[in-house]
Amino acid sequence: MQTHSAETATHPATTHHSEKYPEKYNVAALTAADVAALASRLEQDEYTNAFAGLEDWHLLRSIAFQRPELVEPYIYLLDMEAYDEA
């Protein structure tokens, strides 16, 4: 019986964003070009499954909280509005 783990199983038509952004947990290392590519994928919405799109959305959201200047042109993709917590 052959088993597949999440680490070894890959879908040929899908490139996982962690392959494009191996430093995905290091938002400080992402560039404006990285964020533009991420936003482009979200705009095109041509994911092979909902989880890939959701993962990109969560990455963009994480960037928005840590480096809002990079996400400002794409904030509409997050359906978030700026607010004042004061």
JSON list of C-alpha atoms in Angstrom, two decimals:
[
{"chain": "A", "resi": 1, "resn": "MET", "atom": "CA", "xyz": [0.00, 0.00, 0.00]},
{"chain": "A", "resi": 2, "resn": "GLN", "atom": "CA", "xyz": [1.42, 3.34, -1.06]},
{"chain": "A", "resi": 3, "resn": "THR", "atom": "CA", "xyz": [0.80, 6.38, 1.09]},
{"chain": "A", "resi": 4, "resn": "HIS", "atom": "CA", "xyz": [1.14, 9.99, 0.15]},
{"chain": "A", "resi": 5, "resn": "SER", "atom": "CA", "xyz": [2.09, 12.68, 2.57]},
{"chain": "A", "resi": 6, "resn": "ALA", "atom": "CA", "xyz": [1.31, 16.33, 2.12]},
{"chain": "A", "resi": 7, "resn": "GLU", "atom": "CA", "xyz": [5.03, 16.95, 1.73]},
{"chain": "A", "resi": 8, "resn": "THR", "atom": "CA", "xyz": [5.57, 14.49, -1.12]},
{"chain": "A", "resi": 9, "resn": "ALA", "atom": "CA", "xyz": [2.29, 14.76, -2.99]},
{"chain": "A", "resi": 10, "resn": "THR", "atom": "CA", "xyz": [2.25, 17.42, -5.67]},
{"chain": "A", "resi": 11, "resn": "HIS", "atom": "CA", "xyz": [-0.32, 18.36, -8.23]},
{"chain": "A", "resi": 12, "resn": "PRO", "atom": "CA", "xyz": [1.27, 18.77, -11.66]},
{"chain": "A", "resi": 13, "resn": "ALA", "atom": "CA", "xyz": [-0.91, 21.74, -12.62]},
{"chain": "A", "resi": 14, "resn": "THR", "atom": "CA", "xyz": [-0.43, 23.61, -9.38]},
{"chain": "A", "resi": 15, "resn": "THR", "atom": "CA", "xyz": [2.66, 25.36, -8.13]},
{"chain": "A", "resi": 16, "resn": "HIS", "atom": "CA", "xyz": [2.34, 25.77, -4.42]},
{"chain": "A", "resi": 17, "resn": "HIS", "atom": "CA", "xyz": [3.07, 29.35, -3.38]},
{"chain": "A", "resi": 18, "resn": "SER", "atom": "CA", "xyz": [5.63, 28.13, -0.84]},
{"chain": "A", "resi": 19, "resn": "GLU", "atom": "CA", "xyz": [7.71, 26.99, -3.83]},
{"chain": "A", "resi": 20, "resn": "LYS", "atom": "CA", "xyz": [7.54, 30.53, -5.20]},
{"chain": "A", "resi": 21, "resn": "TYR", "atom": "CA", "xyz": [8.04, 32.09, -1.78]},
{"chain": "A", "resi": 22, "resn": "PRO", "atom": "CA", "xyz": [10.15, 29.70, 0.31]},
{"chain": "A", "resi": 23, "resn": "GLU", "atom": "CA", "xyz": [10.49, 32.45, 2.89]},
{"chain": "A", "resi": 24, "resn": "LYS", "atom": "CA", "xyz": [6.69, 32.74, 3.22]},
{"chain": "A", "resi": 25, "resn": "TYR", "atom": "CA", "xyz": [6.94, 33.07, 6.98]},
{"chain": "A", "resi": 26, "resn": "ASN", "atom": "CA", "xyz": [9.51, 35.82, 6.58]},
{"chain": "A", "resi": 27, "resn": "VAL", "atom": "CA", "xyz": [7.27, 38.55, 5.25]},
{"chain": "A", "resi": 28, "resn": "ALA", "atom": "CA", "xyz": [10.11, 41.04, 5.66]},
{"chain": "A", "resi": 29, "resn": "ALA", "atom": "CA", "xyz": [11.97, 39.25, 2.83]},
{"chain": "A", "resi": 30, "resn": "LEU", "atom": "CA", "xyz": [9.13, 39.66, 0.31]},
{"chain": "A", "resi": 31, "resn": "THR", "atom": "CA", "xyz": [9.53, 42.30, -2.36]},
{"chain": "A", "resi": 32, "resn": "ALA", "atom": "CA", "xyz": [6.97, 44.48, -4.12]},
{"chain": "A", "resi": 33, "resn": "ALA", "atom": "CA", "xyz": [7.37, 42.19, -7.16]},
{"chain": "A", "resi": 34, "resn": "ASP", "atom": "CA", "xyz": [6.54, 39.14, -5.00]},
{"chain": "A", "resi": 35, "resn": "VAL", "atom": "CA", "xyz": [3.38, 40.83, -3.74]},
{"chain": "A", "resi": 36, "resn": "ALA", "atom": "CA", "xyz": [2.42, 41.92, -7.27]},
{"chain": "A", "resi": 37, "resn": "ALA", "atom": "CA", "xyz": [2.75, 38.30, -8.47]},
{"chain": "A", "resi": 38, "resn": "LEU", "atom": "CA", "xyz": [0.66, 37.11, -5.53]},
{"chain": "A", "resi": 39, "resn": "ALA", "atom": "CA", "xyz": [-2.01, 39.73, -6.25]},
{"chain": "A", "resi": 40, "resn": "SER", "atom": "CA", "xyz": [-2.02, 38.79, -9.92]},
{"chain": "A", "resi": 41, "resn": "ARG", "atom": "CA", "xyz": [-2.73, 35.15, -9.05]},
{"chain": "A", "resi": 42, "resn": "LEU", "atom": "CA", "xyz": [-5.57, 36.23, -6.77]},
{"chain": "A", "resi": 43, "resn": "GLU", "atom": "CA", "xyz": [-7.01, 38.52, -9.45]},
{"chain": "A", "resi": 44, "resn": "GLN", "atom": "CA", "xyz": [-6.89, 35.79, -12.10]},
{"chain": "A", "resi": 45, "resn": "ASP", "atom": "CA", "xyz": [-8.49, 33.30, -9.69]},
{"chain": "A", "resi": 46, "resn": "GLU", "atom": "CA", "xyz": [-7.49, 30.32, -11.80]},
{"chain": "A", "resi": 47, "resn": "TYR", "atom": "CA", "xyz": [-6.61, 28.01, -8.93]},
{"chain": "A", "resi": 48, "resn": "THR", "atom": "CA", "xyz": [-7.06, 24.28, -9.38]},
{"chain": "A", "resi": 49, "resn": "ASN", "atom": "CA", "xyz": [-8.57, 24.04, -5.91]},
{"chain": "A", "resi": 50, "resn": "ALA", "atom": "CA", "xyz": [-10.03, 26.38, -3.32]},
{"chain": "A", "resi": 51, "resn": "PHE", "atom": "CA", "xyz": [-7.27, 25.70, -0.82]},
{"chain": "A", "resi": 52, "resn": "ALA", "atom": "CA", "xyz": [-4.53, 27.14, -3.06]},
{"chain": "A", "resi": 53, "resn": "GLY", "atom": "CA", "xyz": [-6.46, 30.37, -3.46]},
{"chain": "A", "resi": 54, "resn": "LEU", "atom": "CA", "xyz": [-7.21, 30.52, 0.24]},
{"chain": "A", "resi": 55, "resn": "GLU", "atom": "CA", "xyz": [-3.54, 30.01, 1.07]},
{"chain": "A", "resi": 56, "resn": "ASP", "atom": "CA", "xyz": [-2.55, 32.90, -1.21]},
{"chain": "A", "resi": 57, "resn": "TRP", "atom": "CA", "xyz": [-5.29, 35.05, 0.33]},
{"chain": "A", "resi": 58, "resn": "HIS", "atom": "CA", "xyz": [-3.99, 34.32, 3.84]},
{"chain": "A", "resi": 59, "resn": "LEU", "atom": "CA", "xyz": [-0.44, 35.16, 2.76]},
{"chain": "A", "resi": 60, "resn": "LEU", "atom": "CA", "xyz": [-1.60, 38.49, 1.34]},
{"chain": "A", "resi": 61, "resn": "ARG", "atom": "CA", "xyz": [-3.51, 39.18, 4.55]},
{"chain": "A", "resi": 62, "resn": "SER", "atom": "CA", "xyz": [-0.44, 38.39, 6.62]},
{"chain": "A", "resi": 63, "resn": "ILE", "atom": "CA", "xyz": [1.63, 40.76, 4.50]},
{"chain": "A", "resi": 64, "resn": "ALA", "atom": "CA", "xyz": [-1.05, 43.43, 4.91]},
{"chain": "A", "resi": 65, "resn": "PHE", "atom": "CA", "xyz": [-0.69, 43.35, 8.68]},
{"chain": "A", "resi": 66, "resn": "GLN", "atom": "CA", "xyz": [3.10, 43.18, 8.71]},
{"chain": "A", "resi": 67, "resn": "ARG", "atom": "CA", "xyz": [3.99, 45.35, 5.70]},
{"chain": "A", "resi": 68, "resn": "PRO", "atom": "CA", "xyz": [0.89, 47.33, 4.74]},
{"chain": "A", "resi": 69, "resn": "GLU", "atom": "CA", "xyz": [2.79, 49.53, 2.30]},
{"chain": "A", "resi": 70, "resn": "LEU", "atom": "CA", "xyz": [3.28, 46.53, 0.00]},
{"chain": "A", "resi": 71, "resn": "VAL", "atom": "CA", "xyz": [-0.40, 45.55, -0.01]},
{"chain": "A", "resi": 72, "resn": "GLU", "atom": "CA", "xyz": [-1.93, 49.01, -0.27]},
{"chain": "A", "resi": 73, "resn": "PRO", "atom": "CA", "xyz": [-2.51, 48.78, -4.07]},
{"chain": "A", "resi": 74, "resn": "TYR", "atom": "CA", "xyz": [-4.19, 45.38, -3.62]},
{"chain": "A", "resi": 75, "resn": "ILE", "atom": "CA", "xyz": [-6.22, 45.91, -0.44]},
{"chain": "A", "resi": 76, "resn": "TYR", "atom": "CA", "xyz": [-9.43, 45.41, -2.44]},
{"chain": "A", "resi": 77, "resn": "LEU", "atom": "CA", "xyz": [-8.45, 41.74, -2.83]},
{"chain": "A", "resi": 78, "resn": "LEU", "atom": "CA", "xyz": [-8.75, 41.31, 0.91]},
{"chain": "A", "resi": 79, "resn": "ASP", "atom": "CA", "xyz": [-12.14, 43.03, 1.18]},
{"chain": "A", "resi": 80, "resn": "MET", "atom": "CA", "xyz": [-10.81, 44.87, 4.20]},
{"chain": "A", "resi": 81, "resn": "GLU", "atom": "CA", "xyz": [-11.32, 48.50, 5.07]},
{"chain": "A", "resi": 82, "resn": "ALA", "atom": "CA", "xyz": [-8.92, 50.61, 7.04]},
{"chain": "A", "resi": 83, "resn": "TYR", "atom": "CA", "xyz": [-10.14, 51.37, 10.51]},
{"chain": "A", "resi": 84, "resn": "ASP", "atom": "CA", "xyz": [-8.94, 53.17, 13.59]},
{"chain": "A", "resi": 85, "resn": "GLU", "atom": "CA", "xyz": [-8.85, 51.10, 16.76]},
{"chain": "A", "resi": 86, "resn": "ALA", "atom": "CA", "xyz": [-8.54, 54.19, 18.96]}
]
